[in-house]
Coordinates of C-alpha atoms and ligand atoms in Angstrom, one line a residue:
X1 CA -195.4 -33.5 68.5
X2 CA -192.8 -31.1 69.7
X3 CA -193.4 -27.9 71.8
X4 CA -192.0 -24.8 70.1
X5 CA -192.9 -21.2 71.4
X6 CA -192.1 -18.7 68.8
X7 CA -191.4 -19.0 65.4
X8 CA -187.8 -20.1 64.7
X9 CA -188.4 -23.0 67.2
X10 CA -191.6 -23.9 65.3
X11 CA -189.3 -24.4 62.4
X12 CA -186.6 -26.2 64.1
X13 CA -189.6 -28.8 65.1
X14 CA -190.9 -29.1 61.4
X15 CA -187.1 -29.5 60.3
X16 CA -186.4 -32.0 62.9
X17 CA -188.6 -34.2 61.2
X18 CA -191.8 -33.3 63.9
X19 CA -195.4 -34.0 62.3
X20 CA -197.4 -31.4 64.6
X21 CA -196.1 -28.5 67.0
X22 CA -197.2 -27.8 70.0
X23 CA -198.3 -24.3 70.7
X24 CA -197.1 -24.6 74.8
X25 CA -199.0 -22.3 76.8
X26 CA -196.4 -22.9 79.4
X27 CA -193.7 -22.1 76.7
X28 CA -194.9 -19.4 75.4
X29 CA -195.5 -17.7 78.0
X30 CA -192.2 -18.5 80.0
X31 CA -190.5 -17.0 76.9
X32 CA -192.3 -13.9 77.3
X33 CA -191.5 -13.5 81.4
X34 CA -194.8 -14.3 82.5
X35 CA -196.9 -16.7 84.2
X36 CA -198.6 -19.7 82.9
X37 CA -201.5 -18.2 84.7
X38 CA -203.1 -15.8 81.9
X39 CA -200.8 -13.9 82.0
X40 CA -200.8 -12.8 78.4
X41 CA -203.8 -11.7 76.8
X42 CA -205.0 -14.6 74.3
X43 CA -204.6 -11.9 71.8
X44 CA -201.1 -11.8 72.7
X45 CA -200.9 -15.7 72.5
X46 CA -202.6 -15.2 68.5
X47 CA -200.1 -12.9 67.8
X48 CA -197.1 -15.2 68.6
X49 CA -199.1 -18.3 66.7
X50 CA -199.4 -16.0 63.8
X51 CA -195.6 -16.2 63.6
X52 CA -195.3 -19.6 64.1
X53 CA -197.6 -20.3 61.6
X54 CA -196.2 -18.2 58.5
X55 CA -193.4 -19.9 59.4
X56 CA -193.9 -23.5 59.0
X57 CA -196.4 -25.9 57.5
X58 CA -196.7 -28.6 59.3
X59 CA -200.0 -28.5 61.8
X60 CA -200.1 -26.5 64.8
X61 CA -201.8 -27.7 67.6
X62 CA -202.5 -24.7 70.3
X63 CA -202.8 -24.9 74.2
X64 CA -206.1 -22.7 74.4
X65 CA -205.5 -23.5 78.6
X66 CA -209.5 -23.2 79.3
X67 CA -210.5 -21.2 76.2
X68 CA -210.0 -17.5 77.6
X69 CA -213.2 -17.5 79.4
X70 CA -217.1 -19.0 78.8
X71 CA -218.0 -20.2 75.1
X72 CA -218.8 -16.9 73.4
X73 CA -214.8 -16.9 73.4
X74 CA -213.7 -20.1 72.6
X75 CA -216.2 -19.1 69.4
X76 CA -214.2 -16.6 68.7
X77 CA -210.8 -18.0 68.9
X78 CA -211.3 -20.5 66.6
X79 CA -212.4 -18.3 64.1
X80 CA -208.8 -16.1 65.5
X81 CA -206.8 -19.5 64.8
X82 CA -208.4 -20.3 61.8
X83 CA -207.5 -17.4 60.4
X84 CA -204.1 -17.8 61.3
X85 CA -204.2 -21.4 59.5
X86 CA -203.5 -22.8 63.0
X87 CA -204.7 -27.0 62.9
X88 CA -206.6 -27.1 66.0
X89 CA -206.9 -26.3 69.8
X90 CA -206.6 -27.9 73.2
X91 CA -208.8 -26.9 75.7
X92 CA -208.7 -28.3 79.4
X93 CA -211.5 -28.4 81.9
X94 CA -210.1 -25.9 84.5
X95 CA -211.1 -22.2 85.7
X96 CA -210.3 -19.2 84.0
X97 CA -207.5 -17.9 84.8
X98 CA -205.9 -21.3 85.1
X99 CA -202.6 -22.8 86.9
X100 CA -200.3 -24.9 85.1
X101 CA -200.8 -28.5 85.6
X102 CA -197.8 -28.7 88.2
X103 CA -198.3 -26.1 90.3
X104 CA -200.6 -26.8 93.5
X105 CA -202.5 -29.4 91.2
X106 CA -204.5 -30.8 94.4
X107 CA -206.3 -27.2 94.7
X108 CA -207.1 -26.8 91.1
X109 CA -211.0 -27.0 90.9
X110 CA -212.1 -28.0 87.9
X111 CA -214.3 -27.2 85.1
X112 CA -218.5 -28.2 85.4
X113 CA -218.9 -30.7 83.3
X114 CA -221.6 -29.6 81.6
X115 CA -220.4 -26.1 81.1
X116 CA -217.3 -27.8 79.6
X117 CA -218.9 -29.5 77.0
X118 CA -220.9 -26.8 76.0
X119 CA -217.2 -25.0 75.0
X120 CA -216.4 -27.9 73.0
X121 CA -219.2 -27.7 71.2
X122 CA -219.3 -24.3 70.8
X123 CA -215.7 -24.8 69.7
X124 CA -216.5 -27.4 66.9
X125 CA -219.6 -25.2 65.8
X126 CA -217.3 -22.2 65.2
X127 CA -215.1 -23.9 62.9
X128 CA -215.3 -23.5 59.2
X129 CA -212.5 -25.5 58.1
X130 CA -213.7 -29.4 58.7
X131 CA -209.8 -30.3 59.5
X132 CA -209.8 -28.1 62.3
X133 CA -209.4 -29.7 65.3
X134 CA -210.7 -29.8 68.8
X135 CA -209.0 -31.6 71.9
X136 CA -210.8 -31.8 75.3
X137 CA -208.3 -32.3 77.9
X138 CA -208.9 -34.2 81.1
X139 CA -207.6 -32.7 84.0
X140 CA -209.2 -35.2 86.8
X141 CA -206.3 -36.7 87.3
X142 CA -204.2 -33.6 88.0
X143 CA -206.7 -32.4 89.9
X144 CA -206.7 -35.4 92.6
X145 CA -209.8 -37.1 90.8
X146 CA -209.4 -40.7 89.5
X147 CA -210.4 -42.8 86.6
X148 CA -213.6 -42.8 87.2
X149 CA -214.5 -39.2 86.8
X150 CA -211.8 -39.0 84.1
X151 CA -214.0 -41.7 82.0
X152 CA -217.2 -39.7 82.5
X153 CA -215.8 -36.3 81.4
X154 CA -214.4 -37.9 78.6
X155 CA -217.2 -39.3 77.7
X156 CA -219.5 -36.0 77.8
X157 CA -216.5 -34.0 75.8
X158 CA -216.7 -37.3 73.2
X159 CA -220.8 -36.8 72.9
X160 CA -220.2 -32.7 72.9
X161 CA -217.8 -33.2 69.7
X162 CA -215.0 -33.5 70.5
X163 CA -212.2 -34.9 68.0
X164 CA -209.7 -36.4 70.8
X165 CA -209.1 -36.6 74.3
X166 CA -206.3 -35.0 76.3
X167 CA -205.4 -37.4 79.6
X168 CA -203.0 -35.4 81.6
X169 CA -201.0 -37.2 84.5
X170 CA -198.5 -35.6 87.1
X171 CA -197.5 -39.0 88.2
X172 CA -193.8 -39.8 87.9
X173 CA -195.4 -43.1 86.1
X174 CA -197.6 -43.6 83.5
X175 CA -200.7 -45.8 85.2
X176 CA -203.3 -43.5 85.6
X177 CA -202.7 -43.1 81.6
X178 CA -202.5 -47.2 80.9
X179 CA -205.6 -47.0 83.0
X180 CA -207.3 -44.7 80.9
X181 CA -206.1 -46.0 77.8
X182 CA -207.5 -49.8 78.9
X183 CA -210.7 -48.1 80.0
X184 CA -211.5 -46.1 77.3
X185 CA -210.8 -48.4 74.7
X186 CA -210.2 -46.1 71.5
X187 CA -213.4 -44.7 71.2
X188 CA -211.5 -41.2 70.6
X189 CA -207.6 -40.7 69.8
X190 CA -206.1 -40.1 72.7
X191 CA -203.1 -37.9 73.3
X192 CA -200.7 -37.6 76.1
X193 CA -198.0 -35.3 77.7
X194 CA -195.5 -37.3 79.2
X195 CA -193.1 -34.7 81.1
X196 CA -193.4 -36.1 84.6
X197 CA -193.4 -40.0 83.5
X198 CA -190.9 -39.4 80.7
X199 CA -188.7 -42.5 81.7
X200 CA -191.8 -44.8 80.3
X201 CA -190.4 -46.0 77.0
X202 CA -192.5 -44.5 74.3
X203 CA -193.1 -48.3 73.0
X204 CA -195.1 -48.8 76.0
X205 CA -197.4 -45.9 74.6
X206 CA -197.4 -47.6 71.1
X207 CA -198.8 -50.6 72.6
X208 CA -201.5 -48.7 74.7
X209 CA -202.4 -47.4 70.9
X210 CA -201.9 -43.7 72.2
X211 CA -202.4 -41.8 69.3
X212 CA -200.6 -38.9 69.6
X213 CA -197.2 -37.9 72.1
X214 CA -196.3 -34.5 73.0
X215 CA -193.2 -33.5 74.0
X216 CA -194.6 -30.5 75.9
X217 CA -191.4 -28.1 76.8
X218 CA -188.5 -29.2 75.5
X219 CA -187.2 -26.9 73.5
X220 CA -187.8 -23.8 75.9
X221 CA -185.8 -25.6 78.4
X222 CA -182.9 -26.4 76.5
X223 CA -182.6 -23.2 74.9
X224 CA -183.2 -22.1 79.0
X225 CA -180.3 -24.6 79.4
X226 CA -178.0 -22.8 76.7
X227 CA -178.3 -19.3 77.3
X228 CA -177.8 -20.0 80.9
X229 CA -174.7 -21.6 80.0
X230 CA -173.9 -18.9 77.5
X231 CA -174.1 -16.0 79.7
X232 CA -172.4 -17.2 82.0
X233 CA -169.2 -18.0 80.4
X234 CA -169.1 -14.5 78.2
X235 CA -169.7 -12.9 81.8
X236 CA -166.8 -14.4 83.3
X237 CA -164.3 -15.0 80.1
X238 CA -165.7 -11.1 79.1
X239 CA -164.3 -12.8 75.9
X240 CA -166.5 -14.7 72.3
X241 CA -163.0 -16.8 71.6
X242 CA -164.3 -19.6 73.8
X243 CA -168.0 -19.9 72.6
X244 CA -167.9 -19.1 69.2
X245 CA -167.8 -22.9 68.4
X246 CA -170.7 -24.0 70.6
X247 CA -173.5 -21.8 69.1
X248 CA -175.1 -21.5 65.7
X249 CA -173.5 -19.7 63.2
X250 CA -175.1 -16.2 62.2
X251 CA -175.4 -17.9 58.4
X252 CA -177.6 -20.5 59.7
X253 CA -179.5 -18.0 61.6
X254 CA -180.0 -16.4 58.2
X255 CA -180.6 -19.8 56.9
X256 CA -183.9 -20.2 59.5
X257 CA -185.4 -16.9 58.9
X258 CA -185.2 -17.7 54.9
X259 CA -182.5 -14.6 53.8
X260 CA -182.1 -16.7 50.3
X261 CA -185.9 -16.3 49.3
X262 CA -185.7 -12.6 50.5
X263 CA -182.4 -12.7 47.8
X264 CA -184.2 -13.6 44.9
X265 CA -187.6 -12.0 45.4
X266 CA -185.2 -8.8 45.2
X267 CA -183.9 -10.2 42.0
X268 CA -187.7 -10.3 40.7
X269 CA -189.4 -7.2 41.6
X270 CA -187.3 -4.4 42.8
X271 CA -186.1 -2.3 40.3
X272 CA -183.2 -3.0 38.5
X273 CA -180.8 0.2 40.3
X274 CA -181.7 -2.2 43.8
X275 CA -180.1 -5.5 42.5
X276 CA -176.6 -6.1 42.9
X277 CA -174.2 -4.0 40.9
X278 CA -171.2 -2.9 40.8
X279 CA -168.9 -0.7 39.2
X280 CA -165.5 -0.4 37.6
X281 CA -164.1 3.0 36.9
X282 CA -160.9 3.1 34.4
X283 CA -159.1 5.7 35.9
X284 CA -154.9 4.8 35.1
X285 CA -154.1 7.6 32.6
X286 CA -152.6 11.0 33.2
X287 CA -153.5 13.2 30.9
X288 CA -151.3 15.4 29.6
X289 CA -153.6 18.8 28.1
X290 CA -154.0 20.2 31.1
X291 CA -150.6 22.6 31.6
X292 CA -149.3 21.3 34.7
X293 CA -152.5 20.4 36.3
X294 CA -151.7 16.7 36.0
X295 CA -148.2 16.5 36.6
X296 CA -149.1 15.6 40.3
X297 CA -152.2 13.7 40.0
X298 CA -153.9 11.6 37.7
X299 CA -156.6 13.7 35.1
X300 CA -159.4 11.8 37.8
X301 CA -158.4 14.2 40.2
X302 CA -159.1 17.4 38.7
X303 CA -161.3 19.2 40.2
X304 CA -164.9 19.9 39.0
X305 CA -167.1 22.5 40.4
X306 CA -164.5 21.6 43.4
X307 CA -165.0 18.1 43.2
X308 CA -162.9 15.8 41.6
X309 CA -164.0 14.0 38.7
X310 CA -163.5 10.3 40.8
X311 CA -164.6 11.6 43.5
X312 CA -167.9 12.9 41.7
X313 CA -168.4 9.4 40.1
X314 CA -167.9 7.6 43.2
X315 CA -170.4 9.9 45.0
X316 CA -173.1 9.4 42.5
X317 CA -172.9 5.2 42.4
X318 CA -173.3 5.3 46.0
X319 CA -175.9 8.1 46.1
X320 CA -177.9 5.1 43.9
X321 CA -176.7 2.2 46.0
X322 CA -173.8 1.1 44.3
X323 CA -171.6 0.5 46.5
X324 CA -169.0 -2.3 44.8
X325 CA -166.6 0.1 43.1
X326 CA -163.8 -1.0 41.7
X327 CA -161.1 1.7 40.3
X328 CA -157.9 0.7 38.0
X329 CA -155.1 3.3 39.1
X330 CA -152.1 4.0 37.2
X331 CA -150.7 7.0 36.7
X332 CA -149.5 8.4 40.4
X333 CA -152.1 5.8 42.4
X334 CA -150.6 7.2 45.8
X335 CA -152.9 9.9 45.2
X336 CA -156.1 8.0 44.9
X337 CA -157.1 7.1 48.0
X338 CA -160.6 7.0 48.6
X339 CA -162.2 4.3 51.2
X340 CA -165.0 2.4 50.4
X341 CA -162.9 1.5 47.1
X342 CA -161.6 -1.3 45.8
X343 CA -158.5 -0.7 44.0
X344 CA -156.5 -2.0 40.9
X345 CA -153.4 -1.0 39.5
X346 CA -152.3 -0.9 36.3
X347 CA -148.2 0.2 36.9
X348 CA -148.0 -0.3 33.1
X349 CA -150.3 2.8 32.1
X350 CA -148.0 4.7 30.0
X351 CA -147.2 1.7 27.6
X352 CA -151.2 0.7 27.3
X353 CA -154.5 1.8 27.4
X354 CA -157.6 1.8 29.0
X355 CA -158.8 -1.6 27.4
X356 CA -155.9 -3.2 29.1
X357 CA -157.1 -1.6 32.5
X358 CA -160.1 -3.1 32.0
X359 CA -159.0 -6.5 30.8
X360 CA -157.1 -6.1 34.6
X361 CA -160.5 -5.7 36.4
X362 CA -161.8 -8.7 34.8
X363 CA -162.7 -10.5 37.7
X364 CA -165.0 -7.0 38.2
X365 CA -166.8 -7.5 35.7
X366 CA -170.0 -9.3 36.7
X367 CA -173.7 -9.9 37.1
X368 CA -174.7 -6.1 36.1
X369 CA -171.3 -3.6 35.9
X370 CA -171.3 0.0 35.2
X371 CA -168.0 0.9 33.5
X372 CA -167.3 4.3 33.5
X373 CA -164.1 6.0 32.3
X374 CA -162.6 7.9 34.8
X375 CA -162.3 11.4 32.9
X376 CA -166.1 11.4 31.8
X377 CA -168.7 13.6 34.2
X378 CA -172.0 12.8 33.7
X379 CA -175.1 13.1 35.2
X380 CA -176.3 10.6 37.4
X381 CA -179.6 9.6 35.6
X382 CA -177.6 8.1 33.1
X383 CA -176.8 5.3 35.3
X384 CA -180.4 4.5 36.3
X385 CA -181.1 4.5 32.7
X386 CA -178.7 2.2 32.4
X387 CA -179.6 -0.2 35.0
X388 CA -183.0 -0.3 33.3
X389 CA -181.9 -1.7 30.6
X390 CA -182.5 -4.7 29.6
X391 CA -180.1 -5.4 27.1
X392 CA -176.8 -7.5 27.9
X393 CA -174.2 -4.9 26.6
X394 CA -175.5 -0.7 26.7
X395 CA -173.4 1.9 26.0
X396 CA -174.4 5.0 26.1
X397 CA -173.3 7.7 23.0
X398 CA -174.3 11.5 22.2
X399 CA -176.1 12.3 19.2
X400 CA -174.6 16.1 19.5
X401 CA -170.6 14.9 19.1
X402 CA -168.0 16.8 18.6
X403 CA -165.3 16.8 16.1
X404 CA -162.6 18.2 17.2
X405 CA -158.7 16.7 17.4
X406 CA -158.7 15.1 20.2
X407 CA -158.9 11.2 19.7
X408 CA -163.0 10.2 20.0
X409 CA -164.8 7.3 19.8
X410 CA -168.0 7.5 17.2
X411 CA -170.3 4.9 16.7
X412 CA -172.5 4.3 13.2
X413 CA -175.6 2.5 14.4
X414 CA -178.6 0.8 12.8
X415 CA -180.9 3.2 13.2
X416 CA -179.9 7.9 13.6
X417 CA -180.8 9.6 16.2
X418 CA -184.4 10.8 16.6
X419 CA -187.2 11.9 19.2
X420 CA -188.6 8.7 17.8
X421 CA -185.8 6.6 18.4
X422 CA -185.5 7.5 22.4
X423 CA -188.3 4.6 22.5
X424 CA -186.6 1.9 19.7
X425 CA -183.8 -0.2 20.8
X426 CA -181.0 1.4 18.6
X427 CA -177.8 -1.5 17.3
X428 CA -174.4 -0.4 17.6
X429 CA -172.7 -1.0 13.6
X430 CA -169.5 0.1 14.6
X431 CA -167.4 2.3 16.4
X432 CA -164.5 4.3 15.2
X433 CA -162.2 6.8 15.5
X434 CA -162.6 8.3 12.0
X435 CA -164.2 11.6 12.2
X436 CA -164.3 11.5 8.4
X437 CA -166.9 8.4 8.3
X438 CA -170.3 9.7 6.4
X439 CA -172.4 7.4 9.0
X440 CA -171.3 8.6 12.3
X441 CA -174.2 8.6 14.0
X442 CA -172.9 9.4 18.0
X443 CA -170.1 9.5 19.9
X444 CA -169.3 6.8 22.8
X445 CA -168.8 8.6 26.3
X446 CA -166.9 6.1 27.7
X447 CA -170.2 4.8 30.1
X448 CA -171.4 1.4 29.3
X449 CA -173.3 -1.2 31.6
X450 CA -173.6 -5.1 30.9
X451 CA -175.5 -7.7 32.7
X452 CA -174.6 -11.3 33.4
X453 CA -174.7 -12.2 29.6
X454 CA -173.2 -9.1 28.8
X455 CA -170.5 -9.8 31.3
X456 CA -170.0 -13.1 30.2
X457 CA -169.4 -11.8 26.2
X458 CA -167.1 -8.8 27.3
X459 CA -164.7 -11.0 29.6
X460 CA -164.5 -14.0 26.7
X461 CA -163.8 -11.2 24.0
X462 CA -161.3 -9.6 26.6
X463 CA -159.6 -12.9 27.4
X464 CA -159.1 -13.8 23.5
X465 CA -157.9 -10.2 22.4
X466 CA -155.5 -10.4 25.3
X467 CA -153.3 -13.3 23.7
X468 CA -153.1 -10.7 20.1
X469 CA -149.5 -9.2 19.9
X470 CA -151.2 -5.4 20.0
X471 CA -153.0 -6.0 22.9
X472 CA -151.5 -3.4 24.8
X473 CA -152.3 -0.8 22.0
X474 CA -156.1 -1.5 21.5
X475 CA -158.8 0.9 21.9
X476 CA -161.9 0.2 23.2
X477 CA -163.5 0.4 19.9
X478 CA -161.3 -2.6 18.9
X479 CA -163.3 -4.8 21.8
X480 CA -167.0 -3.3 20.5
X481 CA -165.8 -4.0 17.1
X482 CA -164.9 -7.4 18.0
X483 CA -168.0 -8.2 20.1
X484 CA -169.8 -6.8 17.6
X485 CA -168.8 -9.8 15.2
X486 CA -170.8 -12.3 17.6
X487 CA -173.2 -10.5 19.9
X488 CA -175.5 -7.1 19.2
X489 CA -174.1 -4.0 21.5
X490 CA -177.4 -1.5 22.4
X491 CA -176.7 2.1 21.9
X492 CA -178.4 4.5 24.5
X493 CA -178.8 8.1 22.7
X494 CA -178.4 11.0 25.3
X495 CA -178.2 14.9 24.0
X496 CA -175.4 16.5 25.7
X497 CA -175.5 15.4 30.1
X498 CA -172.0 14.8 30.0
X499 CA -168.3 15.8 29.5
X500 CA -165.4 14.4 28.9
X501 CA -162.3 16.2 30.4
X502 CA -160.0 16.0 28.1
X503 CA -158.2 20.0 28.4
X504 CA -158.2 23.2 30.1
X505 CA -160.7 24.4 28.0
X506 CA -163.0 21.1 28.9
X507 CA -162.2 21.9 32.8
X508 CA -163.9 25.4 32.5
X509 CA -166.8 24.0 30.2
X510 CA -167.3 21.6 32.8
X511 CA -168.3 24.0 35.7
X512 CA -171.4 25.4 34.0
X513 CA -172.2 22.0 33.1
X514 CA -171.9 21.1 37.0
X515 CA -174.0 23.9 38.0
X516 CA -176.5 24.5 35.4
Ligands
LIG601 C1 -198.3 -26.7 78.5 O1 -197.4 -27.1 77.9 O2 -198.6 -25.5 78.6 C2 -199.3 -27.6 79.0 C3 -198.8 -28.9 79.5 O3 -200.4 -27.3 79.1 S1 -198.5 -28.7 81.1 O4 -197.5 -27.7 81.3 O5 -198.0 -30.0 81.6 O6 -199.7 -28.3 81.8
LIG602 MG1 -200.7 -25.3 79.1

């Protein structure tokens, strides 16, 4: 076993390849700023197990020093550490409040015997789990006593229950252990802590049949070692160039405290406007009904209830968290300069249309993408709507169209519009420009979301209408039609909640719509 004294170390050890932890009571303390003396309540010491336990699953064995005071409370620890689903605990036959091993060992009375064993049997009395295990630790030896007394404890802590015997040494050697070991002849495992005789060859402990090695601080003192090293160098450098390669990248810090899990657990159960999305807003084309409003600026910019349109748009995706927005500019770009943006240009606006700005942001186009055109205001509930939608390709169409001259995309659809029909899932037939068709059933806004699938069907569809001689003429109804020859579109009915901004008279329109 390896010593670990806080989580992430606990799960360095179990990735290391470690069978068991030590919970160090040395370590864990040290790595608060205290004492090995109890110091830290034993509370505090659950607290720190509880983290090391949620965050591995291979056993932890705790260093209960002497069991926080008489019996009553090594009762009640174990019932503490069971419930933390901590393996077992390691009590030594010392005083409360103890001394570590090393320090002033000769003057360290120890434990009654008797008073001892009644702990350990208390202890194995308490448990409910029958795997939970109980180590009586011999401190004789630290304590100036010899084998003989180390034999007779052990032998009372074996009859009181005990599941397997702790010899501690301070010897720079390891005989008063081989002495033990010889002497005591396997009637209980016996576990050691070699960090004063740690030149012995660990073979020499396989062939006393020592059942179980800890390695008792290791890690707290390299990691002492490291971030001694560490702060020094920034302090004098005042500069990361140099040590940037000698430390663990902040991925792999990520990596230990399990970010990935946390990634798709938010994939599963938050709602859908809290998993990753994006946006693309087509916003390349002029405009030209609006007097000289748009000779300047691109119809995005026009102000709204003294907003601009792009500006509104972009306001309300981040307002929901989307904060991946990506915006094709054409028609004087200079002038759309929002941060937080990503931008694409289309420098060929006047010769195409918005399907080719979109067949630009391709590579946008991903695993759940508003795409919004940039001369539509709408209210911002459409999007969550959206986002809840489980369909692979939504768009979202009014049942209360217009027909007026300007050029409109309608849409005939499986099923009319109804109160009813807010609840069915509705099938895009076909969209069209014709206001003279008999089925129109909506009209497209110019919002639409997919999803991965989605994604996946609009890009292919995009890519093979882009090789077609009138690409640069098609409409976006051409791509629905299209899509619509191999995959089912969804059509989202909404009653009014939107504009489109298409003149002067629209502009005014769209201030009581802002407003109301
Ligand atoms: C610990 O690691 O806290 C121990 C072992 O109890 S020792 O420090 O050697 O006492
Ligand atoms: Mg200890």
């Amino acid at each position: 076993m390896l010593e670990a004294h806080n989580a992430i170390s606990a799960k360095i050890v179990e990735e290391a390849g470690f069978k068991g932890i030590w919970a160090g009571g040395l370590t864990i303390s040290a790595a608060l700023g205290v004492r090995d003396n109890n110091e830290m309540s034993w509370t505090q010491v659950i607290d720190v197990l509880e983290f090391m336990s949620d965050a591995t699953t291979i056993p932890i064995l705790v260093d209960g020093d002497t069991g926080y005071g008489n019996f009553n409370n090594v009762r009640r620890l174990v019932r503490k550490l069971e419930q933390r689903n901590v393996a077992g605990v390691c009590i030594e036959d010392k005083l409360y409040p103890k001394t570590n091993s090393f320090i002033n060992s000769e003057n360290q009375p120890l434990a009654d015997m008797d008073e001892f064993s009644g702990k350990i049997k208390a202890a194995k009395d308490s448990q409910s789990d029958r795997d939970f295990v109980v180590v009586a630790r011999l401190e004789a030896f630290i304590a100036g006593w010899g084998l003989k007394e180390a034999l007779r404890r052990a032998e009372s802590y074996m009859e009181a229950g005990a599941d397997a015997i702790l010899v501690h040494s301070k010897k720079s050697d390891s005989s008063d252990i081989e002495a033990f070991a010889v002497e005591w002849n396997h009637r209980l495992p016996i576990i050691i802590v070699p960090t004063k005789y740690y030149s012995t060859p660990t073979d020499k402990f396989r062939d006393l049949n020592i059942n179980l090695i800890i390695w008792a601080n290791h890690m707290f003192r390299a990691s002492v070692t490291a971030m001694k090293a560490m702060a020094c160098q920034i302090h004098r450098e005042q500069s990361l160039i140099n040590v940037e390669d000698k430390m663990a990248s902040v991925a792999e810090i990520f990596r230990l405290q399990g970010a990935s899990e946390l990634e798709e657990a938010e994939q599963r159960y938050l709602p859908s406007s809290r998993k990753k999305i994006n946006a693309v807003v087509l916003a390349a084309a002029k405009g030209d009904k609006f007097g000289g409003l748009t000779d300047e600026i691109p119809k995005t910019l026009l102000k709204v209830g003294g907003k601009a349109i792009l500006a509104k748009q972009i306001d309300d995706l981040n307002s929901i968290g989307i904060k991946d927005i990506t915006v094709v500019r054409g028609y004087a770009k200079e002038k759309i300069a929002f941060t937080n943006v990503k931008y694409i240009d289309n420098d060929d606006y006047a010769e195409n249309t918005e399907v080719y700005s979109l067949y630009k942001a391709l590579e946008s186009i991903s695993v759940n993408t508003i795409i919004s055109y940039g001369d539509i205001i709408y209210k911002k509930y459409l999007i969550n709507d959206l986002l809840n939608d489980s369909n692979n390709i939504v768009i979202v169409a009014d049942a209360e169209y217009s027909k007026d001259k300007n050029y409109h995309e309608y849409i005939t659809t499986d099923m009319k519009y109804s109160k009813k029909v807010f609840w069915q899932h509705v099938k895009l037939e076909q969209m069209t420009s014709d206001c003279g068709n008999p089925n129109i059933s909506g009209e497209f806004i110019g919002l639409f979301s997919v999803n991965e699938i989605g994604a996946g069907i609009f890009k292919r569809t995009l890519e093979k209408m882009s090789k077609w001689d009138c690409f640069s003429k098609l409409r976006m109804k051409d791509v629905f039609n299209e899509i619509l020859k191999d995959s089912p579109v969804s059509v989202k009915f909404i009653r009014g909640s939107w504009l489109d901004i298409n003149s002067i008279m629209d502009l005014q329109k769209s201030e009581s719509f802002i407003y109301d």
